[in-house]
Amino acid sequence: MHDLLLRQCRLLQTDRTIADVDIAIQQGVITAIAPRIAGSAKITLDIQQQLVSPPFVESHIHLDSALTAGQPRWNQSGTLFEGIEIWRERKQSLSLEDVKQRAIATLKQQASQGVLFVRSHADVSEPSLTALQALLEVREAVKDWITLQVVAFPQDGIYGSPNNEMLLEKALEMGADVVGGIPHYELTREDGVQSIHRIFALAEKYDRLIDIHCDEIDDEQSRFLEVVAACAIRSDMGCRITASHTTAFGSYNNAYAFKLLGFLRRTEINFIANPLINITLQGRTDTYPKRRGVTRVKELWQQGMNVSFGHDCIQDPWYPLGTGNMLDVASMGLHVCQMTGTAEMNACYDMVTWNGAKTLHLDDRYGIGVGKPANLIVLDAQDRYDALRKRAIVRYVISHGKLLVRTECPQTNWYGPAASFDDC
Ligand code: 17E
Ligand code: FE2
C-alpha cells in the first residue's frame, strides 16, 4: 500500500509536460510515476489533470526583518537607505523569540503557497548576533517541512564599524550556510572592493557559498559586479557564487554592459532579481523618465546565465506589502523585464522553481522523479503560462511525502442581471 497516490497528474518537467500520469509516494520518497499505478493508498488525491510542479524556491528573502513594517515607523521616502535606518532602530530590540516567531509565521505563509525551499539573509551587524542565532534555530525547527538556508549578511558593511568583520566570521563559525556582503554600502569604493576579496577568502576558508547584495543602487558608477566576476574567474568557486539585486546593471551604458556580459559569461555566477521591491525602491531620485531599477534579467537569461527571482521582503522597512506568493514575484518580473514571449514567460516560471534550486545548490534534492524526496505542489492551472496569468492557487503542497497543505479554490457564482432573488 502506498502512503500517498496522486491520480491523473499533468506533470511538469524541465523539458516537457507529461499528461495523465499517477505519482506514488512511500516513506517520503517518490516510488513510481506511471499511467494508472496499481494498488491502494492511505490518501488518494484525484488531481484531474492539473499541473504538478516541483515546489517554489524562494531564493532571496530577509526573514529576520519580515513582518516588522511600521516598527518603529514607516518608510516614507521609500528608499533603501531609509529602510536601513529604520531597521537599525528596530534591530536594537530584537530577541530570539521575536525573530523566531516572525520567521516561522512567514515560512508558514510561504509553504501554504507552495514554497518549500528558502534562502534567507540574517543581519550580522549587531554584536549579539540575535538574528542569526534565531534563524539557525528556525532552520532546525522547520526542517521536517521546509528547507531553510541562512546567509550571514553584514547589512551595515563589513568595514562600516570596527567589529563587523569579526561578527561576519563568527556567524560562519556558528553555522551560517552562505557568506553575504554589501559592497555598494561600504564607506568607500576601496572598502567595497576589499569586502568582496574578504568574502571570497571566508567562503574558501569555511567552505561556504557566496551571496552578495551587489550594486543595489541606481548609481551607474556602482561597479562591484565586475569585481565579483573577476574573483569568480580567478577562483574555483564556480557556480557557488550569487550576485543579488545588481540593479545598477540596469543603469550601465550599453558599451560597458556588453563588455561586462562577456566577462560574466566566463563565470557561472547566479543572479537573483527581486522585482517586487526593486521596482519600488529604485528610481526614487529620478524625475521622468523613471528607471525600472531591475537588473538585465532578460539579457542575462539570453546569455545562458542562471537567473532566479526572489521576494526579498514581506512587510518590512523596505517594502510594506508581500504575501510570500512566488507567482506574484514572477508576474512582476515578467512585466518589469518585458518577458512576454512564450519562452520568456516559461522562463519566468523557471526563475521561481528550477533556477532558484540551482542557486541554492539543492542538486538531487529538487525535482520530481522516482527515488527523489517527495516534495511537490499541485496548481489550479494547465501549464506555466496559465499559472502565471491566473496567479494560480496552489491546491496541494506535499512535503517529505506528507500532505502539508490543502487549499480550496474560491467559487464564483454568476447569476446574471435577469436572476430573481430566489435564484441566488
Ligand atoms: N537590505 C538591503 O540592503 N537591501 C534590501 N533590499 C533589503 C535589505 C530588503
Ligand atoms: Fe535583499
PDB file of C-alpha atoms in Angstrom, residues 164-415:
ATOM      1  CA  ASN A 164      31.644  43.849  11.775  1.00  0.00           C
ATOM      2  CA  GLU A 165      34.386  41.846  10.100  1.00  0.00           C
ATOM      3  CA  MET A 166      34.790  39.711  13.195  1.00  0.00           C
ATOM      4  CA  LEU A 167      30.996  39.277  13.513  1.00  0.00           C
ATOM      5  CA  LEU A 168      30.756  38.010   9.953  1.00  0.00           C
ATOM      6  CA  GLU A 169      33.393  35.365  10.601  1.00  0.00           C
ATOM      7  CA  LYS A 170      31.765  34.404  13.898  1.00  0.00           C
ATOM      8  CA  ALA A 171      28.479  33.909  12.044  1.00  0.00           C
ATOM      9  CA  LEU A 172      30.193  31.363   9.793  1.00  0.00           C
ATOM     10  CA  GLU A 173      31.638  29.579  12.812  1.00  0.00           C
ATOM     11  CA  MET A 174      28.124  29.413  14.243  1.00  0.00           C
ATOM     12  CA  GLY A 175      26.907  27.638  11.110  1.00  0.00           C
ATOM     13  CA  ALA A 176      25.624  30.115   8.512  1.00  0.00           C
ATOM     14  CA  ASP A 177      25.405  28.345   5.144  1.00  0.00           C
ATOM     15  CA  VAL A 178      26.369  31.306   2.967  1.00  0.00           C
ATOM     16  CA  VAL A 179      28.661  34.381   3.196  1.00  0.00           C
ATOM     17  CA  GLY A 180      26.988  37.682   2.296  1.00  0.00           C
ATOM     18  CA  GLY A 181      28.120  41.235   1.661  1.00  0.00           C
ATOM     19  CA  ILE A 182      27.049  44.700   0.584  1.00  0.00           C
ATOM     20  CA  PRO A 183      29.947  46.377  -1.257  1.00  0.00           C
ATOM     21  CA  HIS A 184      27.915  49.370  -2.537  1.00  0.00           C
ATOM     22  CA  TYR A 185      27.147  50.338   1.077  1.00  0.00           C
ATOM     23  CA  GLU A 186      30.750  50.174   2.317  1.00  0.00           C
ATOM     24  CA  LEU A 187      32.122  53.606   3.194  1.00  0.00           C
ATOM     25  CA  THR A 188      34.384  53.874   0.159  1.00  0.00           C
ATOM     26  CA  ARG A 189      34.771  52.167  -3.170  1.00  0.00           C
ATOM     27  CA  GLU A 190      38.069  50.708  -1.952  1.00  0.00           C
ATOM     28  CA  ASP A 191      36.324  49.224   1.099  1.00  0.00           C
ATOM     29  CA  GLY A 192      33.729  47.750  -1.234  1.00  0.00           C
ATOM     30  CA  VAL A 193      36.377  46.055  -3.363  1.00  0.00           C
ATOM     31  CA  GLN A 194      38.204  44.831  -0.276  1.00  0.00           C
ATOM     32  CA  SER A 195      34.953  43.455   1.167  1.00  0.00           C
ATOM     33  CA  ILE A 196      34.492  41.239  -1.897  1.00  0.00           C
ATOM     34  CA  HIS A 197      38.007  39.820  -1.537  1.00  0.00           C
ATOM     35  CA  ARG A 198      37.301  39.174   2.151  1.00  0.00           C
ATOM     36  CA  ILE A 199      34.022  37.384   1.311  1.00  0.00           C
ATOM     37  CA  PHE A 200      35.798  35.084  -1.154  1.00  0.00           C
ATOM     38  CA  ALA A 201      38.532  34.332   1.393  1.00  0.00           C
ATOM     39  CA  LEU A 202      35.969  33.485   4.081  1.00  0.00           C
ATOM     40  CA  ALA A 203      33.943  31.308   1.695  1.00  0.00           C
ATOM     41  CA  GLU A 204      37.087  29.363   0.883  1.00  0.00           C
ATOM     42  CA  LYS A 205      38.195  29.057   4.500  1.00  0.00           C
ATOM     43  CA  TYR A 206      34.814  27.827   5.765  1.00  0.00           C
ATOM     44  CA  ASP A 207      33.721  26.043   2.570  1.00  0.00           C
ATOM     45  CA  ARG A 208      30.525  28.079   2.151  1.00  0.00           C
ATOM     46  CA  LEU A 209      28.507  29.505  -0.695  1.00  0.00           C
ATOM     47  CA  ILE A 210      28.561  33.242  -1.510  1.00  0.00           C
ATOM     48  CA  ASP A 211      25.546  35.540  -1.986  1.00  0.00           C
ATOM     49  CA  ILE A 212      26.387  39.250  -2.205  1.00  0.00           C
ATOM     50  CA  HIS A 213      23.932  42.148  -2.250  1.00  0.00           C
ATOM     51  CA  CYS A 214      25.693  43.769  -5.189  1.00  0.00           C
ATOM     52  CA  ASP A 215      25.163  47.218  -6.711  1.00  0.00           C
ATOM     53  CA  GLU A 216      21.658  47.684  -5.305  1.00  0.00           C
ATOM     54  CA  ILE A 217      21.604  51.348  -6.270  1.00  0.00           C
ATOM     55  CA  ASP A 218      20.784  53.424  -9.358  1.00  0.00           C
ATOM     56  CA  ASP A 219      24.342  54.776  -9.500  1.00  0.00           C
ATOM     57  CA  GLU A 220      25.738  53.743 -12.889  1.00  0.00           C
ATOM     58  CA  GLN A 221      29.211  54.081 -11.321  1.00  0.00           C
ATOM     59  CA  SER A 222      28.496  51.289  -8.845  1.00  0.00           C
ATOM     60  CA  ARG A 223      30.588  48.570 -10.445  1.00  0.00           C
ATOM     61  CA  PHE A 224      31.168  45.872  -7.909  1.00  0.00           C
ATOM     62  CA  LEU A 225      29.721  43.159 -10.136  1.00  0.00           C
ATOM     63  CA  GLU A 226      32.890  43.370 -12.248  1.00  0.00           C
ATOM     64  CA  VAL A 227      34.924  42.722  -9.084  1.00  0.00           C
ATOM     65  CA  VAL A 228      32.762  39.701  -8.247  1.00  0.00           C
ATOM     66  CA  ALA A 229      33.220  38.489 -11.836  1.00  0.00           C
ATOM     67  CA  ALA A 230      36.998  38.926 -11.595  1.00  0.00           C
ATOM     68  CA  CYS A 231      37.110  36.979  -8.307  1.00  0.00           C
ATOM     69  CA  ALA A 232      34.912  34.291  -9.857  1.00  0.00           C
ATOM     70  CA  ILE A 233      37.188  33.959 -12.901  1.00  0.00           C
ATOM     71  CA  ARG A 234      40.295  33.730 -10.724  1.00  0.00           C
ATOM     72  CA  SER A 235      38.876  31.351  -8.110  1.00  0.00           C
ATOM     73  CA  ASP A 236      37.489  27.868  -8.496  1.00  0.00           C
ATOM     74  CA  MET A 237      34.260  28.767  -6.724  1.00  0.00           C
ATOM     75  CA  GLY A 238      32.328  28.163  -9.991  1.00  0.00           C
ATOM     76  CA  CYS A 239      28.587  28.152  -9.522  1.00  0.00           C
ATOM     77  CA  ARG A 240      28.843  28.663  -5.753  1.00  0.00           C
ATOM     78  CA  ILE A 241      28.627  32.447  -6.200  1.00  0.00           C
ATOM     79  CA  THR A 242      25.458  34.551  -6.363  1.00  0.00           C
ATOM     80  CA  ALA A 243      25.049  38.241  -7.154  1.00  0.00           C
ATOM     81  CA  SER A 244      21.777  39.543  -5.727  1.00  0.00           C
ATOM     82  CA  HIS A 245      19.884  42.625  -6.885  1.00  0.00           C
ATOM     83  CA  THR A 246      22.596  44.092  -9.259  1.00  0.00           C
ATOM     84  CA  THR A 247      20.113  46.863 -10.063  1.00  0.00           C
ATOM     85  CA  ALA A 248      22.838  49.278 -11.245  1.00  0.00           C
ATOM     86  CA  PHE A 249      23.332  46.893 -14.182  1.00  0.00           C
ATOM     87  CA  GLY A 250      20.058  48.351 -15.472  1.00  0.00           C
ATOM     88  CA  SER A 251      21.690  51.817 -15.464  1.00  0.00           C
ATOM     89  CA  TYR A 252      25.053  50.983 -17.073  1.00  0.00           C
ATOM     90  CA  ASN A 253      25.656  52.276 -20.574  1.00  0.00           C
ATOM     91  CA  ASN A 254      25.477  49.550 -23.194  1.00  0.00           C
ATOM     92  CA  ALA A 255      29.144  49.772 -24.155  1.00  0.00           C
ATOM     93  CA  TYR A 256      30.126  48.873 -20.598  1.00  0.00           C
ATOM     94  CA  ALA A 257      27.221  46.468 -20.052  1.00  0.00           C
ATOM     95  CA  PHE A 258      28.090  44.397 -23.140  1.00  0.00           C
ATOM     96  CA  LYS A 259      31.738  44.154 -22.126  1.00  0.00           C
ATOM     97  CA  LEU A 260      30.675  43.077 -18.647  1.00  0.00           C
ATOM     98  CA  LEU A 261      28.281  40.466 -20.051  1.00  0.00           C
ATOM     99  CA  GLY A 262      31.223  38.935 -21.879  1.00  0.00           C
ATOM    100  CA  PHE A 263      33.177  38.651 -18.617  1.00  0.00           C
ATOM    101  CA  LEU A 264      30.146  37.249 -16.808  1.00  0.00           C
ATOM    102  CA  ARG A 265      29.788  34.545 -19.434  1.00  0.00           C
ATOM    103  CA  ARG A 266      33.200  33.272 -18.387  1.00  0.00           C
ATOM    104  CA  THR A 267      31.731  32.595 -14.930  1.00  0.00           C
ATOM    105  CA  GLU A 268      28.883  30.552 -13.507  1.00  0.00           C
ATOM    106  CA  ILE A 269      27.636  33.364 -11.262  1.00  0.00           C
ATOM    107  CA  ASN A 270      23.959  33.019 -10.312  1.00  0.00           C
ATOM    108  CA  PHE A 271      21.823  36.154 -10.402  1.00  0.00           C
ATOM    109  CA  ILE A 272      18.836  36.965  -8.230  1.00  0.00           C
ATOM    110  CA  ALA A 273      16.498  39.816  -9.117  1.00  0.00           C
ATOM    111  CA  ASN A 274      13.850  40.993  -6.681  1.00  0.00           C
ATOM    112  CA  PRO A 275      11.380  42.765  -8.948  1.00  0.00           C
ATOM    113  CA  LEU A 276       8.621  43.469  -6.418  1.00  0.00           C
ATOM    114  CA  ILE A 277      10.769  45.519  -4.126  1.00  0.00           C
ATOM    115  CA  ASN A 278      13.329  46.965  -6.523  1.00  0.00           C
ATOM    116  CA  ILE A 279      10.597  48.426  -8.750  1.00  0.00           C
ATOM    117  CA  THR A 280       9.534  50.429  -5.686  1.00  0.00           C
ATOM    118  CA  LEU A 281      12.927  51.114  -4.016  1.00  0.00           C
ATOM    119  CA  GLN A 282      14.813  52.229  -7.103  1.00  0.00           C
ATOM    120  CA  GLY A 283      14.230  55.253  -9.303  1.00  0.00           C
ATOM    121  CA  ARG A 284      13.410  57.368  -6.242  1.00  0.00           C
ATOM    122  CA  THR A 285      15.876  60.085  -7.222  1.00  0.00           C
ATOM    123  CA  ASP A 286      14.692  60.158 -10.833  1.00  0.00           C
ATOM    124  CA  THR A 287      12.136  62.517 -12.240  1.00  0.00           C
ATOM    125  CA  TYR A 288      10.942  61.327 -15.649  1.00  0.00           C
ATOM    126  CA  PRO A 289      11.688  59.104 -17.442  1.00  0.00           C
ATOM    127  CA  LYS A 290      11.997  56.929 -14.335  1.00  0.00           C
ATOM    128  CA  ARG A 291      14.219  53.889 -14.343  1.00  0.00           C
ATOM    129  CA  ARG A 292      12.874  50.448 -13.614  1.00  0.00           C
ATOM    130  CA  GLY A 293      15.613  49.578 -11.159  1.00  0.00           C
ATOM    131  CA  VAL A 294      15.793  45.919 -12.042  1.00  0.00           C
ATOM    132  CA  THR A 295      18.859  44.169 -13.409  1.00  0.00           C
ATOM    133  CA  ARG A 296      19.112  42.988 -17.023  1.00  0.00           C
ATOM    134  CA  VAL A 297      17.216  39.773 -16.401  1.00  0.00           C
ATOM    135  CA  LYS A 298      16.263  39.073 -19.995  1.00  0.00           C
ATOM    136  CA  GLU A 299      19.756  39.634 -21.355  1.00  0.00           C
ATOM    137  CA  LEU A 300      21.412  37.534 -18.619  1.00  0.00           C
ATOM    138  CA  TRP A 301      18.928  34.738 -19.290  1.00  0.00           C
ATOM    139  CA  GLN A 302      19.501  35.014 -23.055  1.00  0.00           C
ATOM    140  CA  GLN A 303      23.225  34.641 -22.418  1.00  0.00           C
ATOM    141  CA  GLY A 304      22.553  31.400 -20.561  1.00  0.00           C
ATOM    142  CA  MET A 305      23.275  32.717 -17.073  1.00  0.00           C
ATOM    143  CA  ASN A 306      21.264  31.261 -14.191  1.00  0.00           C
ATOM    144  CA  VAL A 307      18.754  33.870 -13.005  1.00  0.00           C
ATOM    145  CA  SER A 308      16.113  33.496 -10.319  1.00  0.00           C
ATOM    146  CA  PHE A 309      13.519  35.812  -8.804  1.00  0.00           C
ATOM    147  CA  GLY A 310      13.151  36.470  -5.078  1.00  0.00           C
ATOM    148  CA  HIS A 311      10.566  38.207  -2.924  1.00  0.00           C
ATOM    149  CA  ASP A 312      13.247  39.923  -0.763  1.00  0.00           C
ATOM    150  CA  CYS A 313      10.777  41.398   1.722  1.00  0.00           C
ATOM    151  CA  ILE A 314       7.433  40.670   3.303  1.00  0.00           C
ATOM    152  CA  GLN A 315       6.089  43.640   5.254  1.00  0.00           C
ATOM    153  CA  ASP A 316       9.347  45.156   6.421  1.00  0.00           C
ATOM    154  CA  PRO A 317      11.116  48.566   6.440  1.00  0.00           C
ATOM    155  CA  TRP A 318      11.873  48.241   2.720  1.00  0.00           C
ATOM    156  CA  TYR A 319       8.532  47.011   1.418  1.00  0.00           C
ATOM    157  CA  PRO A 320       5.173  47.275   3.160  1.00  0.00           C
ATOM    158  CA  LEU A 321       3.430  44.615   1.058  1.00  0.00           C
ATOM    159  CA  GLY A 322       4.047  40.994   0.130  1.00  0.00           C
ATOM    160  CA  THR A 323       2.376  37.689   0.849  1.00  0.00           C
ATOM    161  CA  GLY A 324       5.042  35.114   0.025  1.00  0.00           C
ATOM    162  CA  ASN A 325       3.341  34.165  -3.233  1.00  0.00           C
ATOM    163  CA  MET A 326       6.078  33.388  -5.785  1.00  0.00           C
ATOM    164  CA  LEU A 327       3.686  33.809  -8.712  1.00  0.00           C
ATOM    165  CA  ASP A 328       3.310  37.465  -7.672  1.00  0.00           C
ATOM    166  CA  VAL A 329       7.087  37.764  -7.818  1.00  0.00           C
ATOM    167  CA  ALA A 330       7.339  36.029 -11.199  1.00  0.00           C
ATOM    168  CA  SER A 331       4.477  38.084 -12.576  1.00  0.00           C
ATOM    169  CA  MET A 332       6.120  41.361 -11.550  1.00  0.00           C
ATOM    170  CA  GLY A 333       9.416  40.154 -13.043  1.00  0.00           C
ATOM    171  CA  LEU A 334       7.656  39.242 -16.279  1.00  0.00           C
ATOM    172  CA  HIS A 335       6.143  42.726 -16.546  1.00  0.00           C
ATOM    173  CA  VAL A 336       9.107  44.825 -15.485  1.00  0.00           C
ATOM    174  CA  CYS A 337      11.585  42.860 -17.597  1.00  0.00           C
ATOM    175  CA  GLN A 338       9.154  42.714 -20.535  1.00  0.00           C
ATOM    176  CA  MET A 339       9.375  38.946 -20.798  1.00  0.00           C
ATOM    177  CA  THR A 340       6.103  38.377 -22.609  1.00  0.00           C
ATOM    178  CA  GLY A 341       7.369  35.999 -25.337  1.00  0.00           C
ATOM    179  CA  THR A 342       6.246  32.395 -24.854  1.00  0.00           C
ATOM    180  CA  ALA A 343       9.680  31.058 -23.949  1.00  0.00           C
ATOM    181  CA  GLU A 344      10.245  34.165 -21.818  1.00  0.00           C
ATOM    182  CA  MET A 345       7.093  33.603 -19.780  1.00  0.00           C
ATOM    183  CA  ASN A 346       8.026  29.985 -19.203  1.00  0.00           C
ATOM    184  CA  ALA A 347      11.467  31.184 -18.129  1.00  0.00           C
ATOM    185  CA  CYS A 348       9.846  33.454 -15.531  1.00  0.00           C
ATOM    186  CA  TYR A 349       8.192  30.383 -14.005  1.00  0.00           C
ATOM    187  CA  ASP A 350      11.540  28.577 -14.018  1.00  0.00           C
ATOM    188  CA  MET A 351      13.051  31.556 -12.167  1.00  0.00           C
ATOM    189  CA  VAL A 352      10.922  30.764  -9.108  1.00  0.00           C
ATOM    190  CA  THR A 353      11.479  26.993  -9.352  1.00  0.00           C
ATOM    191  CA  TRP A 354      14.437  25.210 -11.013  1.00  0.00           C
ATOM    192  CA  ASN A 355      16.715  28.245 -11.328  1.00  0.00           C
ATOM    193  CA  GLY A 356      16.346  29.053  -7.638  1.00  0.00           C
ATOM    194  CA  ALA A 357      17.076  25.400  -6.834  1.00  0.00           C
ATOM    195  CA  LYS A 358      20.303  25.659  -8.822  1.00  0.00           C
ATOM    196  CA  THR A 359      21.348  28.804  -6.946  1.00  0.00           C
ATOM    197  CA  LEU A 360      20.662  27.107  -3.609  1.00  0.00           C
ATOM    198  CA  HIS A 361      22.622  24.016  -4.722  1.00  0.00           C
ATOM    199  CA  LEU A 362      19.714  21.718  -3.962  1.00  0.00           C
ATOM    200  CA  ASP A 363      21.042  19.283  -6.602  1.00  0.00           C
ATOM    201  CA  ASP A 364      19.301  15.883  -6.387  1.00  0.00           C
ATOM    202  CA  ARG A 365      17.050  17.050  -3.578  1.00  0.00           C
ATOM    203  CA  TYR A 366      14.974  19.015  -6.110  1.00  0.00           C
ATOM    204  CA  GLY A 367      12.669  17.912  -8.916  1.00  0.00           C
ATOM    205  CA  ILE A 368      10.058  15.231  -9.413  1.00  0.00           C
ATOM    206  CA  GLY A 369      11.427  11.787 -10.246  1.00  0.00           C
ATOM    207  CA  VAL A 370      11.457   8.221  -8.953  1.00  0.00           C
ATOM    208  CA  GLY A 371      13.775   7.943  -5.948  1.00  0.00           C
ATOM    209  CA  LYS A 372      13.664  11.672  -5.180  1.00  0.00           C
ATOM    210  CA  PRO A 373      12.258  13.174  -1.973  1.00  0.00           C
ATOM    211  CA  ALA A 374       8.513  13.635  -2.381  1.00  0.00           C
ATOM    212  CA  ASN A 375       8.276  17.421  -2.496  1.00  0.00           C
ATOM    213  CA  LEU A 376       5.762  18.750  -4.986  1.00  0.00           C
ATOM    214  CA  ILE A 377       2.858  21.104  -5.467  1.00  0.00           C
ATOM    215  CA  VAL A 378      -0.420  20.938  -7.391  1.00  0.00           C
ATOM    216  CA  LEU A 379      -1.567  24.142  -9.089  1.00  0.00           C
ATOM    217  CA  ASP A 380      -5.013  25.080 -10.335  1.00  0.00           C
ATOM    218  CA  ALA A 381      -3.510  25.528 -13.808  1.00  0.00           C
ATOM    219  CA  GLN A 382      -2.806  23.729 -17.065  1.00  0.00           C
ATOM    220  CA  ASP A 383       0.730  24.937 -17.682  1.00  0.00           C
ATOM    221  CA  ARG A 384       3.299  27.548 -16.631  1.00  0.00           C
ATOM    222  CA  TYR A 385       1.677  30.309 -18.674  1.00  0.00           C
ATOM    223  CA  ASP A 386      -1.719  29.588 -17.156  1.00  0.00           C
ATOM    224  CA  ALA A 387      -0.200  29.511 -13.660  1.00  0.00           C
ATOM    225  CA  LEU A 388       1.420  32.915 -14.151  1.00  0.00           C
ATOM    226  CA  ARG A 389      -1.543  34.562 -15.820  1.00  0.00           C
ATOM    227  CA  LYS A 390      -4.018  33.479 -13.162  1.00  0.00           C
ATOM    228  CA  ARG A 391      -1.572  33.577 -10.231  1.00  0.00           C
ATOM    229  CA  ALA A 392      -2.953  30.085  -9.815  1.00  0.00           C
ATOM    230  CA  ILE A 393      -3.906  28.762  -6.418  1.00  0.00           C
ATOM    231  CA  VAL A 394      -1.651  26.049  -5.046  1.00  0.00           C
ATOM    232  CA  ARG A 395      -4.196  23.378  -4.175  1.00  0.00           C
ATOM    233  CA  TYR A 396      -1.912  20.833  -2.516  1.00  0.00           C
ATOM    234  CA  VAL A 397       1.540  21.083  -1.021  1.00  0.00           C
ATOM    235  CA  ILE A 398       3.321  17.780  -0.411  1.00  0.00           C
ATOM    236  CA  SER A 399       6.454  17.994   1.689  1.00  0.00           C
ATOM    237  CA  HIS A 400       8.645  14.997   2.519  1.00  0.00           C
ATOM    238  CA  GLY A 401       5.815  12.723   1.376  1.00  0.00           C
ATOM    239  CA  LYS A 402       3.198  14.283   3.662  1.00  0.00           C
ATOM    240  CA  LEU A 403       0.199  16.347   2.674  1.00  0.00           C
ATOM    241  CA  LEU A 404       1.198  19.640   4.312  1.00  0.00           C
ATOM    242  CA  VAL A 405      -1.438  21.999   2.882  1.00  0.00           C
ATOM    243  CA  ARG A 406      -4.740  21.770   1.046  1.00  0.00           C
ATOM    244  CA  THR A 407      -6.416  24.937  -0.265  1.00  0.00           C
ATOM    245  CA  GLU A 408      -9.889  25.050  -1.743  1.00  0.00           C
ATOM    246  CA  CYS A 409     -10.353  27.189  -4.837  1.00  0.00           C
ATOM    247  CA  PRO A 410     -12.790  30.061  -4.419  1.00  0.00           C
ATOM    248  CA  GLN A 411     -16.007  29.575  -6.343  1.00  0.00           C
ATOM    249  CA  THR A 412     -17.757  32.428  -8.132  1.00  0.00           C
ATOM    250  CA  ASN A 413     -21.458  32.102  -8.949  1.00  0.00           C
ATOM    251  CA  TRP A 414     -22.636  34.193 -11.884  1.00  0.00           C
ATOM    252  CA  TYR A 415     -26.363  34.854 -11.545  1.00  0.00           C
TER     253      TYR A 415
END
